[in-house]
PDB file of C-alpha atoms in Angstrom:
ATOM      1  CA  UNK P 166      64.339  42.830 110.997  1.00  0.00           C
ATOM      2  CA  UNK P 167      67.243  42.496 108.559  1.00  0.00           C
ATOM      3  CA  UNK P 168      70.564  41.299 109.979  1.00  0.00           C
ATOM      4  CA  UNK P 169      73.891  40.071 108.587  1.00  0.00           C
ATOM      5  CA  UNK P 170      73.738  36.782 110.430  1.00  0.00           C
ATOM      6  CA  UNK P 171      75.746  33.597 110.917  1.00  0.00           C
ATOM      7  CA  UNK P 172      73.239  30.860 111.703  1.00  0.00           C
ATOM      8  CA  UNK P 173      75.580  27.944 112.444  1.00  0.00           C
ATOM      9  CA  UNK P 174      79.309  27.606 113.049  1.00  0.00           C
ATOM     10  CA  UNK P 175      81.159  27.474 109.733  1.00  0.00           C
ATOM     11  CA  UNK P 176      78.241  28.739 107.658  1.00  0.00           C
ATOM     12  CA  UNK P 177      78.629  31.970 105.649  1.00  0.00           C
ATOM     13  CA  UNK P 178      77.142  35.217 106.890  1.00  0.00           C
ATOM     14  CA  UNK P 179      73.909  36.085 105.086  1.00  0.00           C
ATOM     15  CA  UNK P 180      71.577  39.060 105.106  1.00  0.00           C
ATOM     16  CA  UNK P 181      68.338  37.540 106.420  1.00  0.00           C
ATOM     17  CA  UNK P 182      65.211  38.380 108.384  1.00  0.00           C
ATOM     18  CA  UNK P 183      65.458  37.488 112.079  1.00  0.00           C
ATOM     19  CA  UNK P 184      63.263  38.230 115.082  1.00  0.00           C
ATOM     20  CA  UNK P 185      63.731  41.739 116.487  1.00  0.00           C
ATOM     21  CA  UNK P 186      65.397  41.581 119.932  1.00  0.00           C
ATOM     22  CA  UNK P 187      64.147  42.887 123.269  1.00  0.00           C
ATOM     23  CA  UNK P 188      66.373  44.339 125.991  1.00  0.00           C
ATOM     24  CA  UNK P 189      66.951  42.393 129.173  1.00  0.00           C
ATOM     25  CA  UNK P 190      68.319  43.537 132.515  1.00  0.00           C
ATOM     26  CA  UNK P 191      71.159  46.016 132.062  1.00  0.00           C
ATOM     27  CA  UNK P 192      70.590  46.263 128.304  1.00  0.00           C
ATOM     28  CA  UNK P 193      69.396  48.848 125.798  1.00  0.00           C
ATOM     29  CA  UNK P 194      67.627  48.400 122.460  1.00  0.00           C
ATOM     30  CA  UNK P 195      69.095  50.605 119.721  1.00  0.00           C
ATOM     31  CA  UNK P 196      67.897  51.694 116.298  1.00  0.00           C
ATOM     32  CA  UNK P 197      71.210  51.305 114.475  1.00  0.00           C
ATOM     33  CA  UNK P 198      72.133  54.215 112.206  1.00  0.00           C
ATOM     34  CA  UNK P 199      75.723  53.261 111.349  1.00  0.00           C
ATOM     35  CA  UNK P 200      78.079  50.319 111.860  1.00  0.00           C
ATOM     36  CA  UNK P 201      81.809  50.317 111.142  1.00  0.00           C
ATOM     37  CA  UNK P 202      83.348  47.293 109.433  1.00  0.00           C
ATOM     38  CA  UNK P 203      86.563  45.778 110.774  1.00  0.00           C
ATOM     39  CA  UNK P 204      89.052  43.168 109.589  1.00  0.00           C
ATOM     40  CA  UNK P 205      87.925  41.159 112.616  1.00  0.00           C
ATOM     41  CA  UNK P 206      84.513  40.750 110.947  1.00  0.00           C
ATOM     42  CA  UNK P 207      86.232  38.760 108.200  1.00  0.00           C
ATOM     43  CA  UNK P 208      88.044  36.617 110.774  1.00  0.00           C
ATOM     44  CA  UNK P 209      84.804  35.941 112.651  1.00  0.00           C
ATOM     45  CA  UNK P 210      83.249  34.590 109.470  1.00  0.00           C
ATOM     46  CA  UNK P 211      86.089  32.056 109.303  1.00  0.00           C
ATOM     47  CA  UNK P 212      85.943  31.372 113.047  1.00  0.00           C
ATOM     48  CA  UNK P 213      89.583  32.451 113.503  1.00  0.00           C
ATOM     49  CA  UNK P 214      89.080  35.640 115.534  1.00  0.00           C
ATOM     50  CA  UNK P 215      90.111  35.360 119.194  1.00  0.00           C
ATOM     51  CA  UNK P 216      86.684  36.591 120.332  1.00  0.00           C
ATOM     52  CA  UNK P 217      84.389  34.876 117.826  1.00  0.00           C
ATOM     53  CA  UNK P 218      80.950  34.481 119.471  1.00  0.00           C
ATOM     54  CA  UNK P 219      79.121  31.179 119.461  1.00  0.00           C
ATOM     55  CA  UNK P 220      76.704  30.841 116.547  1.00  0.00           C
ATOM     56  CA  UNK P 221      74.081  32.016 115.919  1.00  0.00           C
ATOM     57  CA  UNK P 222      75.133  35.665 115.997  1.00  0.00           C
ATOM     58  CA  UNK P 223      75.014  38.860 113.964  1.00  0.00           C
ATOM     59  CA  UNK P 224      78.240  40.499 112.832  1.00  0.00           C
ATOM     60  CA  UNK P 225      79.109  44.155 113.446  1.00  0.00           C
ATOM     61  CA  UNK P 226      81.416  45.369 116.214  1.00  0.00           C
ATOM     62  CA  UNK P 227      80.919  49.153 116.586  1.00  0.00           C
ATOM     63  CA  UNK P 228      77.719  51.104 116.146  1.00  0.00           C
ATOM     64  CA  UNK P 229      76.021  54.442 116.586  1.00  0.00           C
ATOM     65  CA  UNK P 230      72.290  54.952 116.829  1.00  0.00           C
ATOM     66  CA  UNK P 231      69.321  56.004 118.918  1.00  0.00           C
ATOM     67  CA  UNK P 232      67.998  54.333 122.075  1.00  0.00           C
ATOM     68  CA  UNK P 233      64.632  52.722 121.327  1.00  0.00           C
ATOM     69  CA  UNK P 234      64.015  51.034 124.691  1.00  0.00           C
ATOM     70  CA  UNK P 235      65.813  50.384 127.978  1.00  0.00           C
ATOM     71  CA  UNK P 236      65.731  47.221 130.019  1.00  0.00           C
ATOM     72  CA  UNK P 237      65.409  46.838 133.783  1.00  0.00           C
ATOM     73  CA  UNK P 238      68.186  48.264 135.973  1.00  0.00           C
ATOM     74  CA  UNK P 239      69.441  50.633 133.260  1.00  0.00           C
ATOM     75  CA  UNK P 240      70.228  54.164 134.393  1.00  0.00           C
ATOM     76  CA  UNK P 241      71.874  57.013 132.560  1.00  0.00           C
ATOM     77  CA  UNK P 242      70.224  56.431 129.172  1.00  0.00           C
ATOM     78  CA  UNK P 243      66.833  57.552 127.876  1.00  0.00           C
ATOM     79  CA  UNK P 244      64.671  56.628 124.901  1.00  0.00           C
ATOM     80  CA  UNK P 245      65.561  58.873 121.968  1.00  0.00           C
ATOM     81  CA  UNK P 246      69.132  59.478 123.144  1.00  0.00           C
ATOM     82  CA  UNK P 247      71.996  59.341 120.625  1.00  0.00           C
ATOM     83  CA  UNK P 248      74.634  56.799 121.637  1.00  0.00           C
ATOM     84  CA  UNK P 249      77.716  54.946 120.465  1.00  0.00           C
ATOM     85  CA  UNK P 250      78.404  51.336 121.445  1.00  0.00           C
ATOM     86  CA  UNK P 251      81.495  49.158 121.147  1.00  0.00           C
ATOM     87  CA  UNK P 252      79.248  46.146 120.726  1.00  0.00           C
ATOM     88  CA  UNK P 253      81.609  43.365 119.661  1.00  0.00           C
ATOM     89  CA  UNK P 254      78.741  41.830 117.672  1.00  0.00           C
ATOM     90  CA  UNK P 255      75.182  42.580 116.583  1.00  0.00           C
ATOM     91  CA  UNK P 256      75.821  45.840 114.759  1.00  0.00           C
ATOM     92  CA  UNK P 257      75.030  44.854 111.174  1.00  0.00           C
ATOM     93  CA  UNK P 258      71.284  44.915 111.660  1.00  0.00           C
ATOM     94  CA  UNK P 259      68.412  47.349 111.751  1.00  0.00           C
ATOM     95  CA  UNK P 260      68.200  47.073 115.547  1.00  0.00           C
ATOM     96  CA  UNK P 261      70.362  45.594 118.285  1.00  0.00           C
ATOM     97  CA  UNK P 262      70.388  44.883 122.012  1.00  0.00           C
ATOM     98  CA  UNK P 263      73.585  45.817 123.823  1.00  0.00           C
ATOM     99  CA  UNK P 264      74.904  45.961 127.384  1.00  0.00           C
ATOM    100  CA  UNK P 265      74.421  49.492 128.668  1.00  0.00           C
ATOM    101  CA  UNK P 266      77.885  49.546 130.258  1.00  0.00           C
ATOM    102  CA  UNK P 267      79.391  49.415 126.760  1.00  0.00           C
ATOM    103  CA  UNK P 268      77.503  52.509 125.600  1.00  0.00           C
ATOM    104  CA  UNK P 269      78.421  56.196 125.636  1.00  0.00           C
ATOM    105  CA  UNK P 270      76.245  59.226 125.019  1.00  0.00           C
ATOM    106  CA  UNK P 271      77.018  60.664 121.594  1.00  0.00           C
ATOM    107  CA  UNK P 272      77.306  64.462 121.373  1.00  0.00           C
ATOM    108  CA  UNK P 273      75.085  66.111 118.767  1.00  0.00           C
ATOM    109  CA  UNK P 274      78.134  67.430 116.905  1.00  0.00           C
ATOM    110  CA  UNK P 275      79.307  63.941 115.911  1.00  0.00           C
ATOM    111  CA  UNK P 276      77.482  62.334 112.953  1.00  0.00           C
ATOM    112  CA  UNK P 277      76.491  58.676 113.352  1.00  0.00           C
ATOM    113  CA  UNK P 278      78.834  57.571 110.548  1.00  0.00           C
ATOM    114  CA  UNK P 279      81.808  59.293 112.165  1.00  0.00           C
ATOM    115  CA  UNK P 280      80.979  57.810 115.578  1.00  0.00           C
ATOM    116  CA  UNK P 281      80.872  54.323 114.065  1.00  0.00           C
ATOM    117  CA  UNK P 282      84.277  54.957 112.458  1.00  0.00           C
ATOM    118  CA  UNK P 283      85.906  56.379 115.597  1.00  0.00           C
ATOM    119  CA  UNK P 284      85.615  53.664 118.179  1.00  0.00           C
ATOM    120  CA  UNK P 285      87.681  50.558 117.444  1.00  0.00           C
ATOM    121  CA  UNK P 286      90.260  51.922 115.016  1.00  0.00           C
ATOM    122  CA  UNK P 287      90.919  55.167 116.881  1.00  0.00           C
ATOM    123  CA  UNK P 288      90.480  53.560 120.290  1.00  0.00           C
ATOM    124  CA  UNK P 289      93.004  50.873 119.380  1.00  0.00           C
ATOM    125  CA  UNK P 290      95.596  53.426 118.289  1.00  0.00           C
ATOM    126  CA  UNK P 291      94.945  55.839 121.153  1.00  0.00           C
ATOM    127  CA  UNK P 292      95.219  53.162 123.837  1.00  0.00           C
ATOM    128  CA  UNK P 293      98.067  51.271 122.166  1.00  0.00           C
ATOM    129  CA  UNK P 294     100.258  54.317 121.575  1.00  0.00           C
ATOM    130  CA  UNK P 295      99.416  56.235 124.740  1.00  0.00           C
ATOM    131  CA  UNK P 296      98.396  53.786 127.445  1.00  0.00           C
ATOM    132  CA  UNK P 297     100.625  50.871 126.419  1.00  0.00           C
ATOM    133  CA  UNK P 298     103.635  52.127 124.415  1.00  0.00           C
ATOM    134  CA  UNK P 299     103.924  55.524 126.173  1.00  0.00           C
ATOM    135  CA  UNK P 300     104.767  57.313 122.930  1.00  0.00           C
ATOM    136  CA  UNK P 301     106.583  60.581 123.708  1.00  0.00           C
ATOM    137  CA  UNK P 302     106.791  63.861 121.760  1.00  0.00           C
ATOM    138  CA  UNK P 303     109.824  63.882 119.487  1.00  0.00           C
ATOM    139  CA  UNK P 304     110.026  60.099 119.130  1.00  0.00           C
ATOM    140  CA  UNK P 305     109.822  58.380 115.750  1.00  0.00           C
ATOM    141  CA  UNK P 306     106.775  56.204 115.135  1.00  0.00           C
ATOM    142  CA  UNK P 307     106.714  53.658 112.291  1.00  0.00           C
ATOM    143  CA  UNK P 308     103.243  52.572 111.145  1.00  0.00           C
ATOM    144  CA  UNK P 309     102.880  49.623 108.763  1.00  0.00           C
ATOM    145  CA  UNK P 310      99.661  49.244 106.799  1.00  0.00           C
ATOM    146  CA  UNK P 311      99.375  52.987 107.298  1.00  0.00           C
ATOM    147  CA  UNK P 312      96.356  53.530 105.015  1.00  0.00           C
ATOM    148  CA  UNK P 313      94.249  50.764 106.560  1.00  0.00           C
ATOM    149  CA  UNK P 314      91.471  51.044 109.104  1.00  0.00           C
ATOM    150  CA  UNK P 315      93.703  51.106 112.185  1.00  0.00           C
ATOM    151  CA  UNK P 316      96.977  52.152 110.566  1.00  0.00           C
ATOM    152  CA  UNK P 317      95.597  55.459 109.367  1.00  0.00           C
ATOM    153  CA  UNK P 318      94.379  56.320 112.856  1.00  0.00           C
ATOM    154  CA  UNK P 319      97.837  55.522 114.264  1.00  0.00           C
ATOM    155  CA  UNK P 320      99.342  58.038 111.840  1.00  0.00           C
ATOM    156  CA  UNK P 321      96.833  60.691 112.889  1.00  0.00           C
ATOM    157  CA  UNK P 322      97.060  60.066 116.633  1.00  0.00           C
ATOM    158  CA  UNK P 323     100.838  59.643 116.586  1.00  0.00           C
ATOM    159  CA  UNK P 324     101.136  63.060 114.971  1.00  0.00           C
ATOM    160  CA  UNK P 325      98.726  64.534 117.553  1.00  0.00           C
ATOM    161  CA  UNK P 326     100.955  63.117 120.300  1.00  0.00           C
ATOM    162  CA  UNK P 327     103.988  64.916 118.872  1.00  0.00           C
ATOM    163  CA  UNK P 328     105.814  62.049 117.145  1.00  0.00           C
ATOM    164  CA  UNK P 329     107.596  62.040 113.809  1.00  0.00           C
ATOM    165  CA  UNK P 330     105.545  59.550 111.806  1.00  0.00           C
ATOM    166  CA  UNK P 331     106.845  57.178 109.122  1.00  0.00           C
ATOM    167  CA  UNK P 332     104.030  55.634 107.077  1.00  0.00           C
ATOM    168  CA  UNK P 333     104.468  52.337 105.226  1.00  0.00           C
ATOM    169  CA  UNK P 334     101.805  51.296 102.698  1.00  0.00           C
ATOM    170  CA  UNK P 335     101.305  49.808  99.235  1.00  0.00           C
ATOM    171  CA  UNK P 336     101.079  52.232  96.319  1.00  0.00           C
ATOM    172  CA  UNK P 337     101.079  55.972  95.761  1.00  0.00           C
ATOM    173  CA  UNK P 338      97.345  56.399  96.372  1.00  0.00           C
ATOM    174  CA  UNK P 339      97.475  54.823  99.833  1.00  0.00           C
ATOM    175  CA  UNK P 340     100.620  56.711 100.753  1.00  0.00           C
ATOM    176  CA  UNK P 341      98.901  59.952  99.748  1.00  0.00           C
ATOM    177  CA  UNK P 342      96.086  59.148 102.175  1.00  0.00           C
ATOM    178  CA  UNK P 343      98.625  58.575 104.963  1.00  0.00           C
ATOM    179  CA  UNK P 344     100.379  61.819 104.103  1.00  0.00           C
ATOM    180  CA  UNK P 345      97.093  63.709 104.308  1.00  0.00           C
ATOM    181  CA  UNK P 346      96.610  62.243 107.798  1.00  0.00           C
ATOM    182  CA  UNK P 347      99.910  63.761 108.928  1.00  0.00           C
ATOM    183  CA  UNK P 348     102.700  61.330 108.011  1.00  0.00           C
ATOM    184  CA  UNK P 349     106.118  62.997 107.824  1.00  0.00           C
ATOM    185  CA  UNK P 350     107.817  60.292 105.757  1.00  0.00           C
ATOM    186  CA  UNK P 351     106.401  57.769 103.260  1.00  0.00           C
ATOM    187  CA  UNK P 352     107.757  54.323 102.396  1.00  0.00           C
ATOM    188  CA  UNK P 353     106.226  52.238  99.614  1.00  0.00           C
ATOM    189  CA  UNK P 354     105.841  48.495 100.075  1.00  0.00           C
ATOM    190  CA  UNK P 355     108.141  47.991  97.080  1.00  0.00           C
ATOM    191  CA  UNK P 356     111.052  49.622  98.935  1.00  0.00           C
ATOM    192  CA  UNK P 357     113.392  48.026 101.482  1.00  0.00           C
ATOM    193  CA  UNK P 358     111.624  48.964 104.709  1.00  0.00           C
ATOM    194  CA  UNK P 359     114.542  48.267 107.033  1.00  0.00           C
ATOM    195  CA  UNK P 360     117.027  50.337 105.011  1.00  0.00           C
ATOM    196  CA  UNK P 361     114.639  53.268 104.532  1.00  0.00           C
ATOM    197  CA  UNK P 362     113.711  53.442 108.230  1.00  0.00           C
ATOM    198  CA  UNK P 363     117.366  53.250 109.262  1.00  0.00           C
ATOM    199  CA  UNK P 364     118.128  56.112 106.840  1.00  0.00           C
ATOM    200  CA  UNK P 365     115.479  58.145 108.680  1.00  0.00           C
ATOM    201  CA  UNK P 366     117.120  57.511 112.049  1.00  0.00           C
ATOM    202  CA  UNK P 367     115.381  54.291 113.114  1.00  0.00           C
ATOM    203  CA  UNK P 368     112.093  53.698 114.922  1.00  0.00           C
ATOM    204  CA  UNK P 369     111.373  54.288 118.621  1.00  0.00           C
ATOM    205  CA  UNK P 370     107.848  52.830 118.430  1.00  0.00           C
ATOM    206  CA  UNK P 371     106.527  50.379 115.830  1.00  0.00           C
ATOM    207  CA  UNK P 372     102.787  50.031 115.246  1.00  0.00           C
ATOM    208  CA  UNK P 373     102.482  46.968 113.027  1.00  0.00           C
ATOM    209  CA  UNK P 374      99.135  46.023 111.529  1.00  0.00           C
ATOM    210  CA  UNK P 375     100.615  43.745 108.843  1.00  0.00           C
ATOM    211  CA  UNK P 376     102.912  41.117 110.335  1.00  0.00           C
ATOM    212  CA  UNK P 377     105.039  38.862 108.146  1.00  0.00           C
ATOM    213  CA  UNK P 378     107.932  40.465 106.283  1.00  0.00           C
ATOM    214  CA  UNK P 379     106.897  43.972 107.336  1.00  0.00           C
ATOM    215  CA  UNK P 380     107.257  43.039 111.010  1.00  0.00           C
ATOM    216  CA  UNK P 381     110.663  41.450 110.425  1.00  0.00           C
ATOM    217  CA  UNK P 382     111.966  44.521 108.605  1.00  0.00           C
ATOM    218  CA  UNK P 383     110.521  46.926 111.192  1.00  0.00           C
ATOM    219  CA  UNK P 384     111.982  44.855 114.030  1.00  0.00           C
ATOM    220  CA  UNK P 385     115.431  45.171 112.465  1.00  0.00           C
ATOM    221  CA  UNK P 386     115.042  48.935 112.035  1.00  0.00           C
ATOM    222  CA  UNK P 387     114.392  49.663 115.718  1.00  0.00           C
ATOM    223  CA  UNK P 388     116.482  51.893 117.910  1.00  0.00           C
ATOM    224  CA  UNK P 389     117.632  50.616 121.321  1.00  0.00           C
ATOM    225  CA  UNK P 390     114.781  50.612 123.854  1.00  0.00           C
ATOM    226  CA  UNK P 391     112.169  50.744 121.095  1.00  0.00           C
ATOM    227  CA  UNK P 392     108.657  49.469 121.792  1.00  0.00           C
ATOM    228  CA  UNK P 393     106.874  47.283 119.247  1.00  0.00           C
ATOM    229  CA  UNK P 394     103.107  46.788 119.066  1.00  0.00           C
ATOM    230  CA  UNK P 395     101.906  43.746 117.065  1.00  0.00           C
ATOM    231  CA  UNK P 396      98.421  45.102 116.326  1.00  0.00           C
ATOM    232  CA  UNK P 397      97.307  42.812 113.492  1.00  0.00           C
ATOM    233  CA  UNK P 398      98.370  40.327 110.863  1.00  0.00           C
ATOM    234  CA  UNK P 399      96.856  41.500 107.575  1.00  0.00           C
ATOM    235  CA  UNK P 400      99.590  39.625 105.697  1.00  0.00           C
ATOM    236  CA  UNK P 401      98.252  36.371 107.130  1.00  0.00           C
ATOM    237  CA  UNK P 402     101.592  35.612 108.804  1.00  0.00           C
ATOM    238  CA  UNK P 403     101.908  35.905 112.593  1.00  0.00           C
ATOM    239  CA  UNK P 404     105.457  37.049 113.469  1.00  0.00           C
ATOM    240  CA  UNK P 405     107.824  34.892 115.473  1.00  0.00           C
ATOM    241  CA  UNK P 406     109.870  37.040 117.841  1.00  0.00           C
ATOM    242  CA  UNK P 407     113.551  36.179 118.469  1.00  0.00           C
ATOM    243  CA  UNK P 408     113.978  36.700 122.204  1.00  0.00           C
ATOM    244  CA  UNK P 409     117.766  36.980 121.904  1.00  0.00           C
ATOM    245  CA  UNK P 410     117.367  40.066 119.700  1.00  0.00           C
ATOM    246  CA  UNK P 411     115.083  41.632 122.290  1.00  0.00           C
ATOM    247  CA  UNK P 412     117.849  41.117 124.837  1.00  0.00           C
ATOM    248  CA  UNK P 413     120.674  42.562 122.717  1.00  0.00           C
ATOM    249  CA  UNK P 414     118.792  45.736 121.679  1.00  0.00           C
ATOM    250  CA  UNK P 415     116.763  46.162 124.900  1.00  0.00           C
ATOM    251  CA  UNK P 416     113.466  46.076 122.997  1.00  0.00           C
ATOM    252  CA  UNK P 417     109.920  45.732 124.342  1.00  0.00           C
ATOM    253  CA  UNK P 418     107.207  43.847 122.459  1.00  0.00           C
ATOM    254  CA  UNK P 419     103.885  44.976 123.916  1.00  0.00           C
ATOM    255  CA  UNK P 420     100.695  42.992 123.469  1.00  0.00           C
ATOM    256  CA  UNK P 421      97.481  44.934 123.050  1.00  0.00           C
ATOM    257  CA  UNK P 422      93.908  43.917 122.304  1.00  0.00           C
ATOM    258  CA  UNK P 423      91.270  46.551 122.943  1.00  0.00           C
ATOM    259  CA  UNK P 424      88.459  44.015 123.389  1.00  0.00           C
ATOM    260  CA  UNK P 425      90.277  42.433 126.314  1.00  0.00           C
ATOM    261  CA  UNK P 426      90.063  45.671 128.268  1.00  0.00           C
ATOM    262  CA  UNK P 427      86.272  45.468 128.253  1.00  0.00           C
ATOM    263  CA  UNK P 428      86.622  42.457 130.555  1.00  0.00           C
ATOM    264  CA  UNK P 429      89.095  43.773 133.146  1.00  0.00           C
ATOM    265  CA  UNK P 430      89.463  47.569 132.653  1.00  0.00           C
ATOM    266  CA  UNK P 431      86.386  48.877 130.799  1.00  0.00           C
ATOM    267  CA  UNK P 432      87.003  52.296 132.362  1.00  0.00           C
ATOM    268  CA  UNK P 433      90.164  52.648 130.260  1.00  0.00           C
ATOM    269  CA  UNK P 434      88.151  52.059 127.073  1.00  0.00           C
ATOM    270  CA  UNK P 435      85.409  54.506 128.063  1.00  0.00           C
ATOM    271  CA  UNK P 436      87.949  57.186 129.014  1.00  0.00           C
ATOM    272  CA  UNK P 437      89.708  56.700 125.669  1.00  0.00           C
ATOM    273  CA  UNK P 438      86.470  57.052 123.709  1.00  0.00           C
ATOM    274  CA  UNK P 439      85.512  60.179 125.645  1.00  0.00           C
ATOM    275  CA  UNK P 440      88.882  61.706 124.787  1.00  0.00           C
ATOM    276  CA  UNK P 441      88.456  60.787 121.125  1.00  0.00           C
ATOM    277  CA  UNK P 442      84.973  62.350 121.014  1.00  0.00           C
ATOM    278  CA  UNK P 443      86.392  65.539 122.543  1.00  0.00           C
ATOM    279  CA  UNK P 444      89.228  65.602 120.013  1.00  0.00           C
ATOM    280  CA  UNK P 445      86.736  65.192 117.184  1.00  0.00           C
ATOM    281  CA  UNK P 446      84.616  68.079 118.443  1.00  0.00           C
ATOM    282  CA  UNK P 447      87.775  70.195 118.755  1.00  0.00           C
ATOM    283  CA  UNK P 448      88.617  69.458 115.113  1.00  0.00           C
ATOM    284  CA  UNK P 449      91.729  67.438 115.963  1.00  0.00           C
ATOM    285  CA  UNK P 450      90.520  64.200 114.336  1.00  0.00           C
ATOM    286  CA  UNK P 451      89.146  63.617 110.852  1.00  0.00           C
ATOM    287  CA  UNK P 452      88.031  59.991 110.461  1.00  0.00           C
ATOM    288  CA  UNK P 453      88.557  58.896 106.860  1.00  0.00           C
ATOM    289  CA  UNK P 454      85.602  56.909 105.522  1.00  0.00           C
ATOM    290  CA  UNK P 455      86.301  55.625 102.031  1.00  0.00           C
ATOM    291  CA  UNK P 456      82.918  53.925 101.536  1.00  0.00           C
ATOM    292  CA  UNK P 457      79.468  54.362 103.073  1.00  0.00           C
ATOM    293  CA  UNK P 458      77.065  51.609 102.006  1.00  0.00           C
ATOM    294  CA  UNK P 459      73.504  50.527 102.864  1.00  0.00           C
ATOM    295  CA  UNK P 460      72.915  47.251 104.690  1.00  0.00           C
ATOM    296  CA  UNK P 461      71.848  45.641 101.397  1.00  0.00           C
ATOM    297  CA  UNK P 462      75.464  46.055 100.178  1.00  0.00           C
ATOM    298  CA  UNK P 463      77.209  44.664 103.242  1.00  0.00           C
ATOM    299  CA  UNK P 464      78.762  41.833 101.183  1.00  0.00           C
ATOM    300  CA  UNK P 465      80.325  44.467  98.936  1.00  0.00           C
ATOM    301  CA  UNK P 466      81.704  46.227 102.004  1.00  0.00           C
ATOM    302  CA  UNK P 467      83.250  43.010 103.305  1.00  0.00           C
ATOM    303  CA  UNK P 468      84.831  42.377  99.919  1.00  0.00           C
ATOM    304  CA  UNK P 469      86.418  45.840  99.991  1.00  0.00           C
ATOM    305  CA  UNK P 470      88.162  44.841 103.223  1.00  0.00           C
ATOM    306  CA  UNK P 471      89.077  41.392 101.938  1.00  0.00           C
ATOM    307  CA  UNK P 472      90.654  42.789  98.757  1.00  0.00           C
ATOM    308  CA  UNK P 473      92.243  45.736 100.616  1.00  0.00           C
ATOM    309  CA  UNK P 474      90.495  48.174  98.295  1.00  0.00           C
ATOM    310  CA  UNK P 475      89.356  50.515 101.058  1.00  0.00           C
ATOM    311  CA  UNK P 476      91.284  53.225 102.877  1.00  0.00           C
ATOM    312  CA  UNK P 477      90.354  54.169 106.413  1.00  0.00           C
ATOM    313  CA  UNK P 478      86.903  52.840 107.261  1.00  0.00           C
ATOM    314  CA  UNK P 479      83.966  51.227 105.494  1.00  0.00           C
ATOM    315  CA  UNK P 480      80.697  52.139 107.210  1.00  0.00           C
ATOM    316  CA  UNK P 481      77.321  50.426 106.771  1.00  0.00           C
ATOM    317  CA  UNK P 482      74.158  52.486 107.344  1.00  0.00           C
ATOM    318  CA  UNK P 483      71.200  50.224 108.236  1.00  0.00           C
TER     319      UNK P 483
END
């Protein structure tokens, strides 16, 4: 089968033929219909992601498809069933074997492409804002990188949770996408982020997917008792946090990594995904997919992420 595969540590990912897998105990074999791309896929190729698997491995972290076979000890799934899987790896291929406890039944009303776009980006924002930051109705949420894969979902979910949402992004086109997702206020990357947020009354929760200068400016624009979520570092610069400023303004910096919950609280992830599927079916969520590409164009999809030329999600359809 075709797979976007890293054969040895440090080697580039290539689309090659590899042996089709078979499910073992507790696993399911899936015909993959859609796989969402994530910034973490780029980091894995460089070996800098915190959960980079040992080579050889196939990239692709979130998939939707149809069960082709079930391994021993698997209950609750049947051949032919539509499912979604937060796989962590193995999704950019025609087929994949995944642990059954990472899979969820996929309702018929959710297309495969949408299911592949929902899981990590929406799950990250839903769990970060609700479970970790305890965002409350009426609070002001600042989202940096607001037109990106996770940032856009934070705008949408923050609005659903009753917050006033400030979206920060680069350029009119990206800000328009954030506005369509529900942002109340727009700040271009060319503007002084700290001053503009302070003019809007300051931030109670910061969802930062950028790091670097954006984090520093957002940090300085916080209200007392604000909560800050360092979600990602698209700028390439990991923020350094002055503890004395946390003390003076009574701020909380809250770590969150959705993949970590699979190891010690997988029930929280599953419950989040179930809620997101329900919200989609109720018409409350509209995942924005800027590009849908076949597996043969996976390199093009990765380049869209690398050059920040996508908005929302890029989805590959093996």
